[in-house]
Amino acid sequence: MFYEDLSPYAYTDDGDVFYDPTDVMRFVAFRPDYARLNIGWLDGDRRWPRGPVPEAFGDRLQAVLGAQQVNVMMGLHDCDLCPTAIPDSHPWYEPLPGHRCASAGTGEIHVPGPSGTVFAAPRLIGHYVADHGYLPPRAFVDAVLAFDPYGSWPARFPAIRFPWIPADAELRHVDDL
Ligand SMILES: [Zn+2]
């Protein structure tokens, strides 16, 4: 799945679903009133920018990955950049030897950007940055550094680490569907 960095997000038209990472049976689903921009939807057949990232960016990116579960319903993706596939005997969520992050992932992270925009990145972005040297656009690096997923915005859903949830959104449980 390839999308150009900073292109309008088009993976799903079904709105955004943020799961509660402490109990992924609970979620908030809504149609966003912010514009979503793609980041890090890389493909092994296309070039992508490489370079060192600030250490603080890598740390904060991992914090966001630990805090958010977004749009996880879309299936498991294996890294297309790795030269070899994950062996069947290896748990997909464990990094391969020599890697810092797992080379398969499901779902996304969403990071508030400037003026009503949100950067939508696959969870594999942690692996792309840490293990393949992917250098995301500066606007995304800045947005991640500015976003504290454990920040003190007025959170109606304390375990859902995203500040721009519409006022009419409700916390639901998969058993209620
Ligand atoms: Zn990889």
mmCIF file of C-alpha atoms and ligand atoms in Angstrom:
data_model
loop_
_atom_site.group_PDB
_atom_site.id
_atom_site.type_symbol
_atom_site.label_atom_id
_atom_site.label_comp_id
_atom_site.label_asym_id
_atom_site.label_seq_id
_atom_site.Cartn_x
_atom_site.Cartn_y
_atom_site.Cartn_z
ATOM 1 C CA MET A 1 0.000 0.000 0.000
ATOM 2 C CA PHE A 2 1.777 3.126 -1.200
ATOM 3 C CA TYR A 3 0.707 6.722 -0.694
ATOM 4 C CA GLU A 4 2.849 9.763 -1.297
ATOM 5 C CA ASP A 5 3.881 11.576 1.865
ATOM 6 C CA LEU A 6 1.541 14.501 2.629
ATOM 7 C CA SER A 7 -1.089 13.372 0.092
ATOM 8 C CA PRO A 8 -4.732 13.368 1.264
ATOM 9 C CA TYR A 9 -5.578 10.236 3.205
ATOM 10 C CA ALA A 10 -7.776 7.867 1.240
ATOM 11 C CA TYR A 11 -7.317 4.447 2.819
ATOM 12 C CA THR A 12 -10.790 4.376 4.260
ATOM 13 C CA ASP A 13 -13.804 6.585 3.867
ATOM 14 C CA ASP A 14 -15.419 5.176 6.982
ATOM 15 C CA GLY A 15 -14.194 7.773 9.427
ATOM 16 C CA ASP A 16 -11.712 7.228 12.235
ATOM 17 C CA VAL A 17 -11.873 4.626 14.976
ATOM 18 C CA PHE A 18 -9.753 5.113 18.076
ATOM 19 C CA TYR A 19 -9.492 2.109 20.361
ATOM 20 C CA ASP A 20 -8.798 2.221 24.071
ATOM 21 C CA PRO A 21 -5.352 0.564 24.312
ATOM 22 C CA THR A 22 -6.129 -0.528 27.877
ATOM 23 C CA ASP A 23 -9.207 -2.434 26.672
ATOM 24 C CA VAL A 24 -9.365 -2.724 22.901
ATOM 25 C CA MET A 25 -12.993 -3.813 23.162
ATOM 26 C CA ARG A 26 -13.832 -0.139 23.717
ATOM 27 C CA PHE A 27 -13.638 2.432 20.971
ATOM 28 C CA VAL A 28 -14.752 5.841 19.744
ATOM 29 C CA ALA A 29 -15.760 6.117 16.067
ATOM 30 C CA PHE A 30 -16.519 9.342 14.251
ATOM 31 C CA ARG A 31 -16.246 11.163 10.982
ATOM 32 C CA PRO A 32 -13.290 13.526 11.364
ATOM 33 C CA ASP A 33 -13.670 17.255 10.887
ATOM 34 C CA TYR A 34 -9.908 17.533 10.320
ATOM 35 C CA ALA A 35 -8.016 16.837 7.106
ATOM 36 C CA ARG A 36 -5.933 13.656 7.154
ATOM 37 C CA LEU A 37 -2.563 13.553 5.393
ATOM 38 C CA ASN A 38 -0.595 10.401 4.600
ATOM 39 C CA ILE A 39 2.833 9.815 6.093
ATOM 40 C CA GLY A 40 5.038 6.763 5.795
ATOM 41 C CA TRP A 41 2.980 4.524 3.517
ATOM 42 C CA LEU A 42 6.136 3.144 1.930
ATOM 43 C CA ASP A 43 6.576 0.577 -0.797
ATOM 44 C CA GLY A 44 9.693 -1.417 -1.600
ATOM 45 C CA ASP A 45 9.398 -0.567 -5.302
ATOM 46 C CA ARG A 46 9.575 3.189 -4.752
ATOM 47 C CA ARG A 47 12.218 5.472 -3.381
ATOM 48 C CA TRP A 48 11.719 6.990 0.015
ATOM 49 C CA PRO A 49 13.743 9.673 1.817
ATOM 50 C CA ARG A 50 16.412 8.395 4.190
ATOM 51 C CA GLY A 51 18.395 10.182 6.818
ATOM 52 C CA PRO A 52 18.993 10.561 10.512
ATOM 53 C CA VAL A 53 16.108 11.724 12.677
ATOM 54 C CA PRO A 54 16.463 13.585 15.976
ATOM 55 C CA GLU A 55 16.749 11.098 18.834
ATOM 56 C CA ALA A 56 13.872 12.807 20.619
ATOM 57 C CA PHE A 57 11.696 12.180 17.565
ATOM 58 C CA GLY A 58 12.339 8.434 17.653
ATOM 59 C CA ASP A 59 11.519 8.302 21.336
ATOM 60 C CA ARG A 60 8.339 10.328 20.947
ATOM 61 C CA LEU A 61 7.237 8.273 17.947
ATOM 62 C CA GLN A 62 7.538 5.129 20.064
ATOM 63 C CA ALA A 63 5.497 6.833 22.799
ATOM 64 C CA VAL A 64 2.715 7.611 20.306
ATOM 65 C CA LEU A 65 2.806 4.031 19.030
ATOM 66 C CA GLY A 66 2.436 2.843 22.611
ATOM 67 C CA ALA A 67 -0.438 5.200 23.338
ATOM 68 C CA GLN A 68 -2.689 4.895 20.284
ATOM 69 C CA GLN A 69 -4.621 2.194 18.452
ATOM 70 C CA VAL A 70 -6.316 3.711 15.393
ATOM 71 C CA ASN A 71 -8.216 2.031 12.545
ATOM 72 C CA VAL A 72 -6.895 -1.386 13.490
ATOM 73 C CA MET A 73 -9.514 -3.276 11.497
ATOM 74 C CA MET A 74 -7.654 -3.182 8.218
ATOM 75 C CA GLY A 75 -5.543 -6.294 8.514
ATOM 76 C CA LEU A 76 -1.926 -7.132 9.164
ATOM 77 C CA HIS A 77 0.737 -5.675 6.878
ATOM 78 C CA ASP A 78 4.215 -7.112 6.493
ATOM 79 C CA CYS A 79 7.056 -4.718 5.778
ATOM 80 C CA ASP A 80 7.637 -4.557 2.062
ATOM 81 C CA LEU A 81 11.107 -3.051 2.479
ATOM 82 C CA CYS A 82 12.655 -5.989 4.316
ATOM 83 C CA PRO A 83 14.571 -8.284 1.948
ATOM 84 C CA THR A 84 13.064 -11.431 3.426
ATOM 85 C CA ALA A 85 9.614 -12.298 4.714
ATOM 86 C CA ILE A 86 8.943 -12.955 8.378
ATOM 87 C CA PRO A 87 9.364 -16.706 8.984
ATOM 88 C CA ASP A 88 6.137 -18.477 9.858
ATOM 89 C CA SER A 89 7.712 -19.552 13.133
ATOM 90 C CA HIS A 90 8.314 -15.948 14.231
ATOM 91 C CA PRO A 91 5.574 -13.999 16.073
ATOM 92 C CA TRP A 92 4.683 -11.048 13.834
ATOM 93 C CA TYR A 93 4.697 -8.575 16.735
ATOM 94 C CA GLU A 94 8.292 -9.407 17.785
ATOM 95 C CA PRO A 95 11.207 -7.620 16.089
ATOM 96 C CA LEU A 96 13.346 -9.870 13.924
ATOM 97 C CA PRO A 97 16.990 -10.322 14.978
ATOM 98 C CA GLY A 98 18.856 -7.080 14.302
ATOM 99 C CA HIS A 99 15.654 -5.013 14.253
ATOM 100 C CA ARG A 100 14.377 -2.645 16.901
ATOM 101 C CA CYS A 101 10.713 -2.776 15.875
ATOM 102 C CA ALA A 102 8.386 -5.467 14.554
ATOM 103 C CA SER A 103 8.296 -5.669 10.756
ATOM 104 C CA ALA A 104 4.559 -6.325 10.620
ATOM 105 C CA GLY A 105 1.812 -4.167 11.959
ATOM 106 C CA THR A 106 -1.850 -3.374 11.925
ATOM 107 C CA GLY A 107 -3.565 -0.038 12.226
ATOM 108 C CA GLU A 108 -2.293 3.503 12.287
ATOM 109 C CA ILE A 109 -1.241 6.395 14.446
ATOM 110 C CA HIS A 110 -2.762 9.855 14.061
ATOM 111 C CA VAL A 111 -0.751 12.894 15.076
ATOM 112 C CA PRO A 112 -2.260 16.404 15.135
ATOM 113 C CA GLY A 113 -0.529 18.699 12.671
ATOM 114 C CA PRO A 114 -0.856 22.375 11.840
ATOM 115 C CA SER A 115 -4.182 24.111 11.193
ATOM 116 C CA GLY A 116 -6.740 21.351 11.344
ATOM 117 C CA THR A 117 -4.621 18.613 9.799
ATOM 118 C CA VAL A 118 -3.785 15.195 11.166
ATOM 119 C CA PHE A 119 -0.938 13.024 9.964
ATOM 120 C CA ALA A 120 -2.064 9.426 9.448
ATOM 121 C CA ALA A 121 0.778 6.902 9.440
ATOM 122 C CA PRO A 122 0.758 3.108 9.452
ATOM 123 C CA ARG A 123 2.046 1.610 12.692
ATOM 124 C CA LEU A 124 4.909 0.167 10.639
ATOM 125 C CA ILE A 125 6.369 3.680 10.571
ATOM 126 C CA GLY A 126 8.193 2.841 13.805
ATOM 127 C CA HIS A 127 9.998 0.027 11.995
ATOM 128 C CA TYR A 128 10.596 2.142 8.888
ATOM 129 C CA VAL A 129 12.300 4.863 10.928
ATOM 130 C CA ALA A 130 14.204 2.643 13.363
ATOM 131 C CA ASP A 131 15.250 -0.177 11.033
ATOM 132 C CA HIS A 132 15.245 1.255 7.506
ATOM 133 C CA GLY A 133 16.357 4.855 8.122
ATOM 134 C CA TYR A 134 13.164 6.421 6.742
ATOM 135 C CA LEU A 135 13.211 10.196 7.145
ATOM 136 C CA PRO A 136 9.650 11.544 7.292
ATOM 137 C CA PRO A 137 8.811 15.088 6.154
ATOM 138 C CA ARG A 138 9.896 17.826 8.530
ATOM 139 C CA ALA A 139 6.275 18.819 9.229
ATOM 140 C CA PHE A 140 5.626 15.330 10.600
ATOM 141 C CA VAL A 141 8.815 15.291 12.671
ATOM 142 C CA ASP A 142 7.808 18.633 14.182
ATOM 143 C CA ALA A 143 4.240 17.468 14.814
ATOM 144 C CA VAL A 144 5.403 14.320 16.621
ATOM 145 C CA LEU A 145 7.818 16.328 18.749
ATOM 146 C CA ALA A 146 4.993 18.737 19.631
ATOM 147 C CA PHE A 147 2.465 15.987 20.432
ATOM 148 C CA ASP A 148 2.460 14.533 23.907
ATOM 149 C CA PRO A 149 0.048 11.581 23.737
ATOM 150 C CA TYR A 150 -0.158 11.700 27.528
ATOM 151 C CA GLY A 151 -0.796 15.441 27.482
ATOM 152 C CA SER A 152 -3.304 17.259 29.590
ATOM 153 C CA TRP A 153 -5.896 18.288 27.025
ATOM 154 C CA PRO A 154 -9.487 18.025 28.285
ATOM 155 C CA ALA A 155 -10.005 14.321 27.670
ATOM 156 C CA ARG A 156 -13.469 12.848 27.914
ATOM 157 C CA PHE A 157 -11.955 9.465 27.158
ATOM 158 C CA PRO A 158 -8.778 9.380 29.238
ATOM 159 C CA ALA A 159 -7.376 6.204 27.674
ATOM 160 C CA ILE A 160 -7.862 7.463 24.102
ATOM 161 C CA ARG A 161 -4.825 9.597 23.440
ATOM 162 C CA PHE A 162 -6.048 11.988 20.806
ATOM 163 C CA PRO A 163 -7.196 15.550 21.417
ATOM 164 C CA TRP A 164 -9.595 16.161 18.536
ATOM 165 C CA ILE A 165 -12.536 13.891 19.231
ATOM 166 C CA PRO A 166 -15.894 15.486 18.334
ATOM 167 C CA ALA A 167 -18.193 16.478 21.179
ATOM 168 C CA ASP A 168 -20.916 14.069 20.060
ATOM 169 C CA ALA A 169 -18.649 11.000 19.911
ATOM 170 C CA GLU A 170 -19.498 8.177 22.287
ATOM 171 C CA LEU A 171 -17.413 5.479 23.883
ATOM 172 C CA ARG A 172 -18.791 2.165 22.652
ATOM 173 C CA HIS A 173 -18.062 -1.475 23.328
ATOM 174 C CA VAL A 174 -17.784 -4.102 20.622
ATOM 175 C CA ASP A 175 -20.313 -6.214 22.517
ATOM 176 C CA ASP A 176 -22.887 -3.455 21.991
ATOM 177 C CA LEU A 177 -22.683 -3.646 18.213
HETATM 178 ZN ZN ZN B 1 11.283 -3.829 7.121
#
